[in-house]
XYZ file of C-alpha atoms in Angstrom:
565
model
C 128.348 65.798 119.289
C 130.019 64.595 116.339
C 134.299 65.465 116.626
C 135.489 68.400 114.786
C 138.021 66.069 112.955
C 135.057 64.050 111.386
C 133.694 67.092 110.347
C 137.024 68.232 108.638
C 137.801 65.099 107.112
C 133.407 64.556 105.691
C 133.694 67.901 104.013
C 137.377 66.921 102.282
C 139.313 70.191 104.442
C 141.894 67.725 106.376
C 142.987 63.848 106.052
C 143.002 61.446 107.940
C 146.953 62.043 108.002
C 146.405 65.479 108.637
C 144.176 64.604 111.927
C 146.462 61.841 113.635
C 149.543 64.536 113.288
C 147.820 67.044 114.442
C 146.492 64.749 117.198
C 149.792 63.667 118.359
C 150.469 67.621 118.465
C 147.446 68.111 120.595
C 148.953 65.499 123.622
C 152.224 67.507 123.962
C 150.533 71.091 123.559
C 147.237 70.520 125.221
C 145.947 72.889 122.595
C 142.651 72.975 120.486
C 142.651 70.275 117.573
C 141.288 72.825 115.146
C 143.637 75.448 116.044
C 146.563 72.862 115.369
C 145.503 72.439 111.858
C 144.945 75.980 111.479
C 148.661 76.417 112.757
C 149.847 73.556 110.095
C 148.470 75.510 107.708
C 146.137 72.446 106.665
C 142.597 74.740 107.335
C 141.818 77.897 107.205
C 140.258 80.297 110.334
C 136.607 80.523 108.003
C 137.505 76.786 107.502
C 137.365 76.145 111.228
C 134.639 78.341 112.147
C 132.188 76.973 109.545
C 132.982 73.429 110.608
C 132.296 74.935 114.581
C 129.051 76.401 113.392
C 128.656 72.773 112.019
C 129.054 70.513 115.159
C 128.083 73.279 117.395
C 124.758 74.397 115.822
C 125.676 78.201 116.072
C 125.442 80.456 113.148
C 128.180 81.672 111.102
C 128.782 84.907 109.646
C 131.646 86.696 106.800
C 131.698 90.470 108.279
C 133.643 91.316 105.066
C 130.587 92.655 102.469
C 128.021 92.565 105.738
C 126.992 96.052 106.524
C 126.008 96.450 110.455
C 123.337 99.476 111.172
C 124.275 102.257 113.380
C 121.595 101.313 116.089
C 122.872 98.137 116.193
C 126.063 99.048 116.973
C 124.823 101.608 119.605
C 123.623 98.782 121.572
C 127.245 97.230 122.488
C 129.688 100.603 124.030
C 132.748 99.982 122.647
C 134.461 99.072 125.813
C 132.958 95.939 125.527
C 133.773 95.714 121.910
C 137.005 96.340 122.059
C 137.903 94.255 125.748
C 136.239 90.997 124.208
C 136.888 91.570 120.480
C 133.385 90.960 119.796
C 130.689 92.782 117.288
C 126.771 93.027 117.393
C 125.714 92.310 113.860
C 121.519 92.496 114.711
C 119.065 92.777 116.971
C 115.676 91.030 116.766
C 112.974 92.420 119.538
C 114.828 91.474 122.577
C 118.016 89.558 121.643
C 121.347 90.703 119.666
C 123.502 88.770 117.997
C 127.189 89.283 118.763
C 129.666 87.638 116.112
C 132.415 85.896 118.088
C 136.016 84.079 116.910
C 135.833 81.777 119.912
C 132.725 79.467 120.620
C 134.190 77.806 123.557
C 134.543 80.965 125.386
C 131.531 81.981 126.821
C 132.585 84.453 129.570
C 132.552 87.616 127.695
C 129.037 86.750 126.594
C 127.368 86.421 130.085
C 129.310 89.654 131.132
C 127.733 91.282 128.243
C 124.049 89.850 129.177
C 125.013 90.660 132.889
C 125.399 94.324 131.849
C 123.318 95.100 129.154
C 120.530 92.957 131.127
C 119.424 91.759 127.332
C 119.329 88.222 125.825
C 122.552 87.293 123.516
C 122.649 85.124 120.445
C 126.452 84.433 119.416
C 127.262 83.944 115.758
C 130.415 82.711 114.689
C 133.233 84.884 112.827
C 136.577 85.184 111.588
C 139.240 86.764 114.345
C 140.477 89.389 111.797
C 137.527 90.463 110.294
C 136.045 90.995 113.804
C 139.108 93.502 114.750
C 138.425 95.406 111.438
C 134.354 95.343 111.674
C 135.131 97.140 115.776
C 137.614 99.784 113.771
C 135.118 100.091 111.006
C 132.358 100.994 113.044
C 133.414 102.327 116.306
C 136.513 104.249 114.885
C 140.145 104.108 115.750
C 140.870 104.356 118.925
C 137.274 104.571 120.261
C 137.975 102.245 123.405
C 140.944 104.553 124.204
C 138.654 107.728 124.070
C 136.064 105.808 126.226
C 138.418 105.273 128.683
C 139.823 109.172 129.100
C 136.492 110.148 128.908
C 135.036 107.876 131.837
C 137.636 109.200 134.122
C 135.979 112.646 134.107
C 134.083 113.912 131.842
C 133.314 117.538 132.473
C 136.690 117.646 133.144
C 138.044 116.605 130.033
C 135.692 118.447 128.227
C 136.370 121.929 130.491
C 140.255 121.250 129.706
C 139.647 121.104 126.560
C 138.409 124.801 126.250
C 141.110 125.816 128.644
C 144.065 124.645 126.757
C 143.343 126.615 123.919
C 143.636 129.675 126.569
C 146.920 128.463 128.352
C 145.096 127.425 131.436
C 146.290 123.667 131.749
C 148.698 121.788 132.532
C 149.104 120.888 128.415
C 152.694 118.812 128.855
C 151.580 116.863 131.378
C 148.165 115.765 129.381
C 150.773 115.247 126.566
C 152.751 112.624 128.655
C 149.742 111.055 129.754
C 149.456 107.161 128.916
C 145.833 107.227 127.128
C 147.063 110.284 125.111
C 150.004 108.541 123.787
C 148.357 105.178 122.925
C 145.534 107.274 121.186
C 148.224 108.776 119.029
C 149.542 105.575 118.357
C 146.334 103.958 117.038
C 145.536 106.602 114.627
C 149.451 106.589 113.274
C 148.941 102.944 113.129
C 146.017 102.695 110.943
C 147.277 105.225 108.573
C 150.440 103.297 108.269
C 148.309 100.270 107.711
C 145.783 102.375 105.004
C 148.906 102.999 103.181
C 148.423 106.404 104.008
C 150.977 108.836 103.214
C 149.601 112.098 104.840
C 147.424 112.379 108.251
C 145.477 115.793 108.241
C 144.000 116.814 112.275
C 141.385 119.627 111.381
C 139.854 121.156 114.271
C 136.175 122.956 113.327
C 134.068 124.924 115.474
C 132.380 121.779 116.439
C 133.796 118.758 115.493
C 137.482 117.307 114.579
C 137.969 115.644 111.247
C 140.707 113.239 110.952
C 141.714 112.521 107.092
C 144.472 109.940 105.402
C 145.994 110.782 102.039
C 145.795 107.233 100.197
C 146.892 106.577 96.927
C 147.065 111.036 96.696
C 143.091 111.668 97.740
C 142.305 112.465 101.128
C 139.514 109.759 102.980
C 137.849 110.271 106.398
C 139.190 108.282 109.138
C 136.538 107.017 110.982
C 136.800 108.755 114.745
C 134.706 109.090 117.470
C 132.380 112.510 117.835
C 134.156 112.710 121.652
C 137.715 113.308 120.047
C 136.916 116.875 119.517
C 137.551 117.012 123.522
C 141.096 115.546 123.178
C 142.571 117.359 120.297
C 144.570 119.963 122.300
C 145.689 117.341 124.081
C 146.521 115.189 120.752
C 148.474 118.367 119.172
C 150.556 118.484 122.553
C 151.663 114.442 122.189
C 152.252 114.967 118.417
C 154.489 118.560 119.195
C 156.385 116.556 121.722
C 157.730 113.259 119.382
C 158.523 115.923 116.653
C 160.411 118.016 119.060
C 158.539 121.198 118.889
C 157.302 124.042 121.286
C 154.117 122.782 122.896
C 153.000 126.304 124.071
C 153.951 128.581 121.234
C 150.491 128.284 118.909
C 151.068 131.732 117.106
C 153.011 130.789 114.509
C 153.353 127.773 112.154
C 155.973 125.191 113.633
C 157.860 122.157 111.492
C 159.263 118.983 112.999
C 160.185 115.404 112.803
C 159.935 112.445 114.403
C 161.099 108.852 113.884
C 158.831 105.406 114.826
C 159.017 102.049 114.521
C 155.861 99.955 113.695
C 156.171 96.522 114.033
C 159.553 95.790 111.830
C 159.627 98.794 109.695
C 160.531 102.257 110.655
C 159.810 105.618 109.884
C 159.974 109.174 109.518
C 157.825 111.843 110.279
C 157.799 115.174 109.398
C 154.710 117.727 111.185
C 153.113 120.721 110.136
C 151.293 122.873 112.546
C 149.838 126.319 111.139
C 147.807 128.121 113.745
C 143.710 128.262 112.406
C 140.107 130.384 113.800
C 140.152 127.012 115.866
C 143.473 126.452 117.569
C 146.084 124.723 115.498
C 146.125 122.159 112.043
C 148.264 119.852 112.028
C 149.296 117.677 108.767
C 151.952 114.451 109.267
C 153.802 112.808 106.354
C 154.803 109.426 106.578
C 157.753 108.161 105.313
C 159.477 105.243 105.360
C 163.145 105.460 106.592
C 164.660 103.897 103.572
C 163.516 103.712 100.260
C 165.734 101.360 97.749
C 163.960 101.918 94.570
C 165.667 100.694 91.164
C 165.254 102.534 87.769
C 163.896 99.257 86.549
C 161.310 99.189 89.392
C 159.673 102.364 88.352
C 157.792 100.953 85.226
C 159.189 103.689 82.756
C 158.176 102.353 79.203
C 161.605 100.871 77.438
C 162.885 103.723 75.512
C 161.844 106.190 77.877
C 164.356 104.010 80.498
C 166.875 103.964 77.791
C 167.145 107.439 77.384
C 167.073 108.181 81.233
C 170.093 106.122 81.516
C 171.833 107.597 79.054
C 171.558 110.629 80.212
C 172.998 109.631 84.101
C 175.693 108.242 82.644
C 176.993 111.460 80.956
C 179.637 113.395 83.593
C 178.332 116.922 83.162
C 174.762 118.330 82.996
C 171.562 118.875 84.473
C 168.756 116.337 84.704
C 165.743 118.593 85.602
C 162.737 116.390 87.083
C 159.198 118.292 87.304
C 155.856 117.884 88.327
C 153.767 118.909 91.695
C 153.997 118.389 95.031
C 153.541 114.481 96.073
C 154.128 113.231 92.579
C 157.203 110.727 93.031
C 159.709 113.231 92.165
C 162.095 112.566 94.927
C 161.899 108.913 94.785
C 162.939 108.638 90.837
C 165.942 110.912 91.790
C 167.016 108.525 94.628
C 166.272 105.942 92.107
C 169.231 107.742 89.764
C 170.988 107.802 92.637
C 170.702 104.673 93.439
C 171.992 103.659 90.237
C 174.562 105.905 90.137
C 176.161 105.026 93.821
C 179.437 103.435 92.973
C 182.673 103.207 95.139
C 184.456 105.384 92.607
C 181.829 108.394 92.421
C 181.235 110.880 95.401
C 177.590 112.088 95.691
C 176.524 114.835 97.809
C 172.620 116.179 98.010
C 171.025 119.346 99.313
C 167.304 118.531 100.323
C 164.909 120.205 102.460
C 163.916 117.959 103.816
C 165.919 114.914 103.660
C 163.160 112.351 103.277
C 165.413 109.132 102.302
C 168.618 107.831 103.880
C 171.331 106.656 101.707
C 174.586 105.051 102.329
C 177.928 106.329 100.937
C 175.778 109.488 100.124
C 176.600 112.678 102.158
C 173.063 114.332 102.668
C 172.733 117.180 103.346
C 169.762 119.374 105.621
C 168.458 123.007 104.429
C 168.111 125.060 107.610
C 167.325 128.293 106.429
C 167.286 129.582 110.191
C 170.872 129.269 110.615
C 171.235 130.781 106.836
C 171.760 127.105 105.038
C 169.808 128.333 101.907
C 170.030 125.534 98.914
C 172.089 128.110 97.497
C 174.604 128.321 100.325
C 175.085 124.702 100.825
C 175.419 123.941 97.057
C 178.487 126.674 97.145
C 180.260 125.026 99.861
C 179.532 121.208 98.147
C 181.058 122.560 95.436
C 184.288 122.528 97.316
C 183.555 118.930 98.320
C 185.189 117.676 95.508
C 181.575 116.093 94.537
C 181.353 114.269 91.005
C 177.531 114.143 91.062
C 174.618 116.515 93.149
C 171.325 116.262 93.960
C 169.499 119.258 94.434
C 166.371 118.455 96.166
C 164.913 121.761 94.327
C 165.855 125.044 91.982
C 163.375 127.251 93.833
C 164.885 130.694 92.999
C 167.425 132.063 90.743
C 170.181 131.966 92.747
C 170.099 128.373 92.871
C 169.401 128.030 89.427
C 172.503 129.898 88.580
C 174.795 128.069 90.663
C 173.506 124.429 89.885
C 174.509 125.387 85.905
C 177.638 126.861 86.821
C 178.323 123.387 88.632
C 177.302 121.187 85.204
C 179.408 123.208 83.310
C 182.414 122.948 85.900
C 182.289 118.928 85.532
C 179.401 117.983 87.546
C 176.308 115.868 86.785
C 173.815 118.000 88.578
C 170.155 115.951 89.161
C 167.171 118.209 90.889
C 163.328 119.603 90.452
C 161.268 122.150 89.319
C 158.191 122.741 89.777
C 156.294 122.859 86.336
C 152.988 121.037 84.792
C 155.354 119.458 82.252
C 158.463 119.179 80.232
C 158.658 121.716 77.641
C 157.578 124.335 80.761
C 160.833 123.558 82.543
C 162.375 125.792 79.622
C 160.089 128.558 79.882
C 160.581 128.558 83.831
C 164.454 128.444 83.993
C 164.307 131.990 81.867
C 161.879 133.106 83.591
C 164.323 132.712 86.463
C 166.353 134.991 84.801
C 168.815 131.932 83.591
C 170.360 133.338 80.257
C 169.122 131.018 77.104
C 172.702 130.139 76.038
C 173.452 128.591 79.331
C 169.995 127.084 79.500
C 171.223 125.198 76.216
C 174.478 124.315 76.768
C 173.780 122.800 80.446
C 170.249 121.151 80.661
C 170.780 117.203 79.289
C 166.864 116.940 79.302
C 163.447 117.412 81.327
C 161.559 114.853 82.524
C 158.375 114.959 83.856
C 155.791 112.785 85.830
C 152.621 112.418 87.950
C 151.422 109.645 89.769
C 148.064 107.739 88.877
C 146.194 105.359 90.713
C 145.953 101.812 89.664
C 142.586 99.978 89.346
C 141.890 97.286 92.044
C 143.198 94.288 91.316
C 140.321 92.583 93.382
C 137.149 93.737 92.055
C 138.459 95.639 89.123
C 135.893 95.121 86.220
C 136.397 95.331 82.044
C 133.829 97.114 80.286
C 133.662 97.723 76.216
C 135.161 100.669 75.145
C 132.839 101.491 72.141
C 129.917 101.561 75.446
C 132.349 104.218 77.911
C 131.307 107.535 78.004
C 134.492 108.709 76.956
C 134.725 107.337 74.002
C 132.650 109.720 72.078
C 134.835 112.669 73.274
C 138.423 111.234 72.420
C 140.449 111.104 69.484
C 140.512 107.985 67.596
C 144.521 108.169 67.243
C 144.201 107.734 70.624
C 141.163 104.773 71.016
C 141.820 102.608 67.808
C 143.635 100.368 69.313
C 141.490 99.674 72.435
C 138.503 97.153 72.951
C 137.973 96.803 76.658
C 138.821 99.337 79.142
C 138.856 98.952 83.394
C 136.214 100.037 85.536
C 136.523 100.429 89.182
C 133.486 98.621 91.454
C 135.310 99.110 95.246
C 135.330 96.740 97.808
C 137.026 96.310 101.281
C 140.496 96.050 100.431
C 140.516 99.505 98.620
C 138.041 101.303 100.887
C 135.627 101.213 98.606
C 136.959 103.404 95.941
C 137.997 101.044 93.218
C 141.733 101.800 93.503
C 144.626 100.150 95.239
C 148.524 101.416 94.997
C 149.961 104.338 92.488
C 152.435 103.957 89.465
C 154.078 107.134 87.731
C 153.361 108.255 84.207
C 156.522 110.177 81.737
C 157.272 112.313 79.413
C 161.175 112.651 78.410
C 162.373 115.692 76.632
C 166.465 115.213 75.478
C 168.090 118.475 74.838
C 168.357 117.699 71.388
C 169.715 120.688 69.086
C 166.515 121.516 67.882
C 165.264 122.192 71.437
C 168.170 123.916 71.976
C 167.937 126.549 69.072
C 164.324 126.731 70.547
C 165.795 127.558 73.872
C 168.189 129.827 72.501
C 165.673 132.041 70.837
C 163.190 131.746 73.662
C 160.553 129.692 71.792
C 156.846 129.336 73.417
C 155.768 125.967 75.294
C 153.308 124.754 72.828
C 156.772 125.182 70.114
C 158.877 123.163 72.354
C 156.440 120.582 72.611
C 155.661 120.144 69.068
C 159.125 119.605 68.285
C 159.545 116.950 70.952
C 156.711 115.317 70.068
C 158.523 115.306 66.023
C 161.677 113.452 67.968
C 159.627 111.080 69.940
C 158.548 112.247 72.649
C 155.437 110.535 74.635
C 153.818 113.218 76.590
C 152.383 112.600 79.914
C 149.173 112.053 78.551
C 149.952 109.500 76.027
C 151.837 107.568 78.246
C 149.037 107.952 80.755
C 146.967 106.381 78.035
C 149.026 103.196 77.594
C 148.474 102.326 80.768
C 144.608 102.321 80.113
C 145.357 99.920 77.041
C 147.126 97.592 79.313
C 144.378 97.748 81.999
C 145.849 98.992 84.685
C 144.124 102.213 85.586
C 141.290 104.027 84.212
C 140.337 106.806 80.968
C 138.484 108.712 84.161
C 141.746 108.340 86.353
C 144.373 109.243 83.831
C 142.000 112.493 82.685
C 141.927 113.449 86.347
C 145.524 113.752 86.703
C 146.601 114.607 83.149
C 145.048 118.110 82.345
C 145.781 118.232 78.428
C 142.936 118.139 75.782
C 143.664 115.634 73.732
C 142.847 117.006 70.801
């Protein structure tokens, strides 16, 4: 058998140097040669592996674009999978081929033979892509499920109809060990997704699981005999976030805190009672968020204008935009900025989803009476120079937060709107009287989030060929040649996306807009005469980003409802 450091050195991977330090390693460690390179960072895992399907006359295989059958993977239980941290990858009349990351070990092979009482062929495969293939296929946490379930399964399945009456024992199935680690996988791979949203949907039949990445929801793969657990998987997700495991009447709120790996985060459950027992919806958040103004990728005179408008000491900035669209985390990105030993900043949020230092933050409880409204009343007795107001939701707290710009405060908070000039409209329709809509709003900004085309597998099409291109202005398309197209691929799940950015429009309360407030002018008049003093609306700035290449006409039409005309 030729040596493995031959190998390496014929096919140019490692020198000679490479081998006799790595030898000298090997007589004090006692370890594998090839694994000591791969640990000096000389050769890579495939590297090894190919040169191991090389001297070792065993197949090699890349799991990464290979797509396994279901009755192939039907043949290995996932016990076995998941124990060994092997894969079947075919089967071929009698005999199926198992990818392995470790040729020498041949243990978990015979077991497998022993038990299956078929022939096995190994094939040789990278470590990591193994661990994702058994996810991939079997689901996460299918050897966990396996494992409650072969305890007892009629009686798993019985207590799973009986919890939904009362008639278990549900906080003691909560503490149980499998339980928790099961909730622990599924947080973990949504963490790991970059999910920020789990949704637990319980059907007459069946239990989807779904993570919110990059803002659209995707099916977690689960196994069918999770449906059994769920009751069971509400209780252990009630008990972290601290609320009643027996009440299922009436929708319930919590939070929770975790640590995975180094990081840490927050948690914050949902459970509305459904025709099926309970729904339950988890946002993920991490603990801290330092974000700079810089870091948010506002075009250059839209960030000019932003800052000048935080550094005024009186006003309101009003942010807008719907739910999940990165409001929160640009204000805490002006407050960030703004977070000076000289200035005292207080916030009213509900809830508080970021923690800053030298910031007093402040919880809405509204069963103890802390309304946004209440809070901000007593914070204005705090002495504050600048507030955040997580969000003007009534007219109460609309009053109050202009009463406290015109007082000497910089006031910062949201609304919820579809763009700028509608923050106007919205504010009056609150019943806030025009003059004092005028004389305390600085400006509106508002934003949406759009996904950015994979970086990986992303693709550049001619523009003149898109579909699109035909139905656009050309103010908006003269200026474009190639445009991105999104192929998918495993690192974005397929759907030709990876990570978000946020998208602007800036409206300063210039005078004109404030004679148009005054005299209660109509959206589309507002916006015309921001437009005339340069403002980019959200579509148009939407659109740059398709000129630089970073998302797609498709993507940016999806989130931006405007016609362009």
């Amino acid at each position: 058998m030729i040596k493995i450091g031959k190998i390496l050195q014929d096919l140019g991977l490692a020198t000679a140097a490479d081998i006799q330090k790595a030898l000298e390693k090997q007589k004090a460690t006692g370890k594998f040669l090839g694994n000591i390179l791969v640990e000096m960072g000389k050769i890579s895992e495939e590297d090894l592996l190919r040169c191991l399907s090389e001297q070792m006359h065993i197949g090699f295989i890349s799991l990464k674009n290979y797509g396994i059958p279901p009755d192939v993977i039907g043949r290995l239980p996932v016990k076995y999978a998941w124990h060994y941290k092997v894969i079947p990858v075919k089967v071929d009349k009698d005999v199926l081929t198992v990818a392995v990351s470790d040729p020498l070990n041949l243990w978990p092979l015979e077991d497998i033979k022993l038990h299956l009482r078929t022939e096995i062929e190994p094939v040789l495969a990278c470590a990591s892509d193994i661990e994702e293939a058994i996810r991939k296929y079997y689901g996460v946490g299918a050897d966990t499920i396996e494992k409650i379930m072969s305890k007892d399964e009629e009686k798993v399945k019985a207590s799973s109809v009986l919890m939904g009456k009362g008639g278990e024992d549900i906080e003691k199935l909560a503490g149980d060990a499998s339980v928790i680690k099961l909730v622990n996988e599924i947080l973990k791979e949504a963490i790991e997704s970059r999910a920020t949203d789990i949704h637990f949907e319980r059907y007459e039949d069946e239990l989807i699981v779904r993570y919110r990445v990059d803002g659209i929801l995707q099916p977690a793969k689960v196994s069918d005999d999770i449906k059994f657990l769920y009751s069971a998987i509400v209780a252990r997700i009630k008990v972290i976030s601290f609320l009643d495991i027996v009440e299922r009447r009436v929708p319930q709120s919590g939070a929770a805190h975790i640590r995975m790996g180094t990081r840490e985060y927050d948690l914050r459950v949902s459970v509305i009672p459904d025709n099926y027992g309970e729904g339950v919806v988890i946002r993920i958040l991490p603990s801290e968020m330092l974000i700079d103004l810089n870091q948010l990728g506002m075009p250059e005179k839209d960030l000019k204008r932003l800052e000048e408008v935080i550094r005024r000491s009186h006003g309101i900035l009003y942010v807008t935009g719907p739910t999940g669209s990165g409001k929160t985390t640009t204000l805490y990105a002006c407050l960030g900025r703004l977070n000076k030993p000289e200035v005292k900043i207080v916030t009213v949020e509900d809830p508080v989803e970021y923690k800053m230092k030298r910031i007093e933050q402040v919880q809405v409880n509204a069963k103890v009476g802390l309304s946004f409204a209440n809070i901000l009343r007593s914070v204005l007795r705090h002495d504050p120079d600048i507030i955040m107001v997580g969000e003007v939701r009534d007219a109460e707290t609309a009053q109050i937060a202009v009463q406290a710009s015109l007082t000497g405060h910089l006031v910062l908070s949201t609304l919820h709107t579809n763009d700028a000039p509608s923050a106007v409209t919205r504010l009056l329709d609150m019943g806030v009287e025009p003059y004092l809509v005028s004389s305390s709003v600085l400006a509106v900004m508002a934003q949406r989030l759009v996904r950015k085309v994979c970086h990986h597998c992303r693709q550049e099409v001619k523009w003149e060929s898109h579909p699109l291109s035909q139905t656009l202005p050309s103010s908006l398309t003269s200026k474009i040649n190639k445009v991105s197209k999104t192929v998918g691929c495993e690192k974005c799940r397929q759907t030709g996306y990876q990570g978000r950015f946020a998208i602007f429009e800036i409206l300063p309360f210039s005078e004109a807009i404030k004679a148009l407030a005054m005299k209660k002018a109509s959206v589309s008049e507002i916006r015309q005469a921001g437009v005339k003093e340069g403002m980019q609306t959200l579509f148009e700035s939407g659109w740059e980003k398709v000129r630089e290449g970073l998302t797609t006409p498709e993507e940016v039409l999806r989130i931006v409802q405007e016609n362009a005309d």
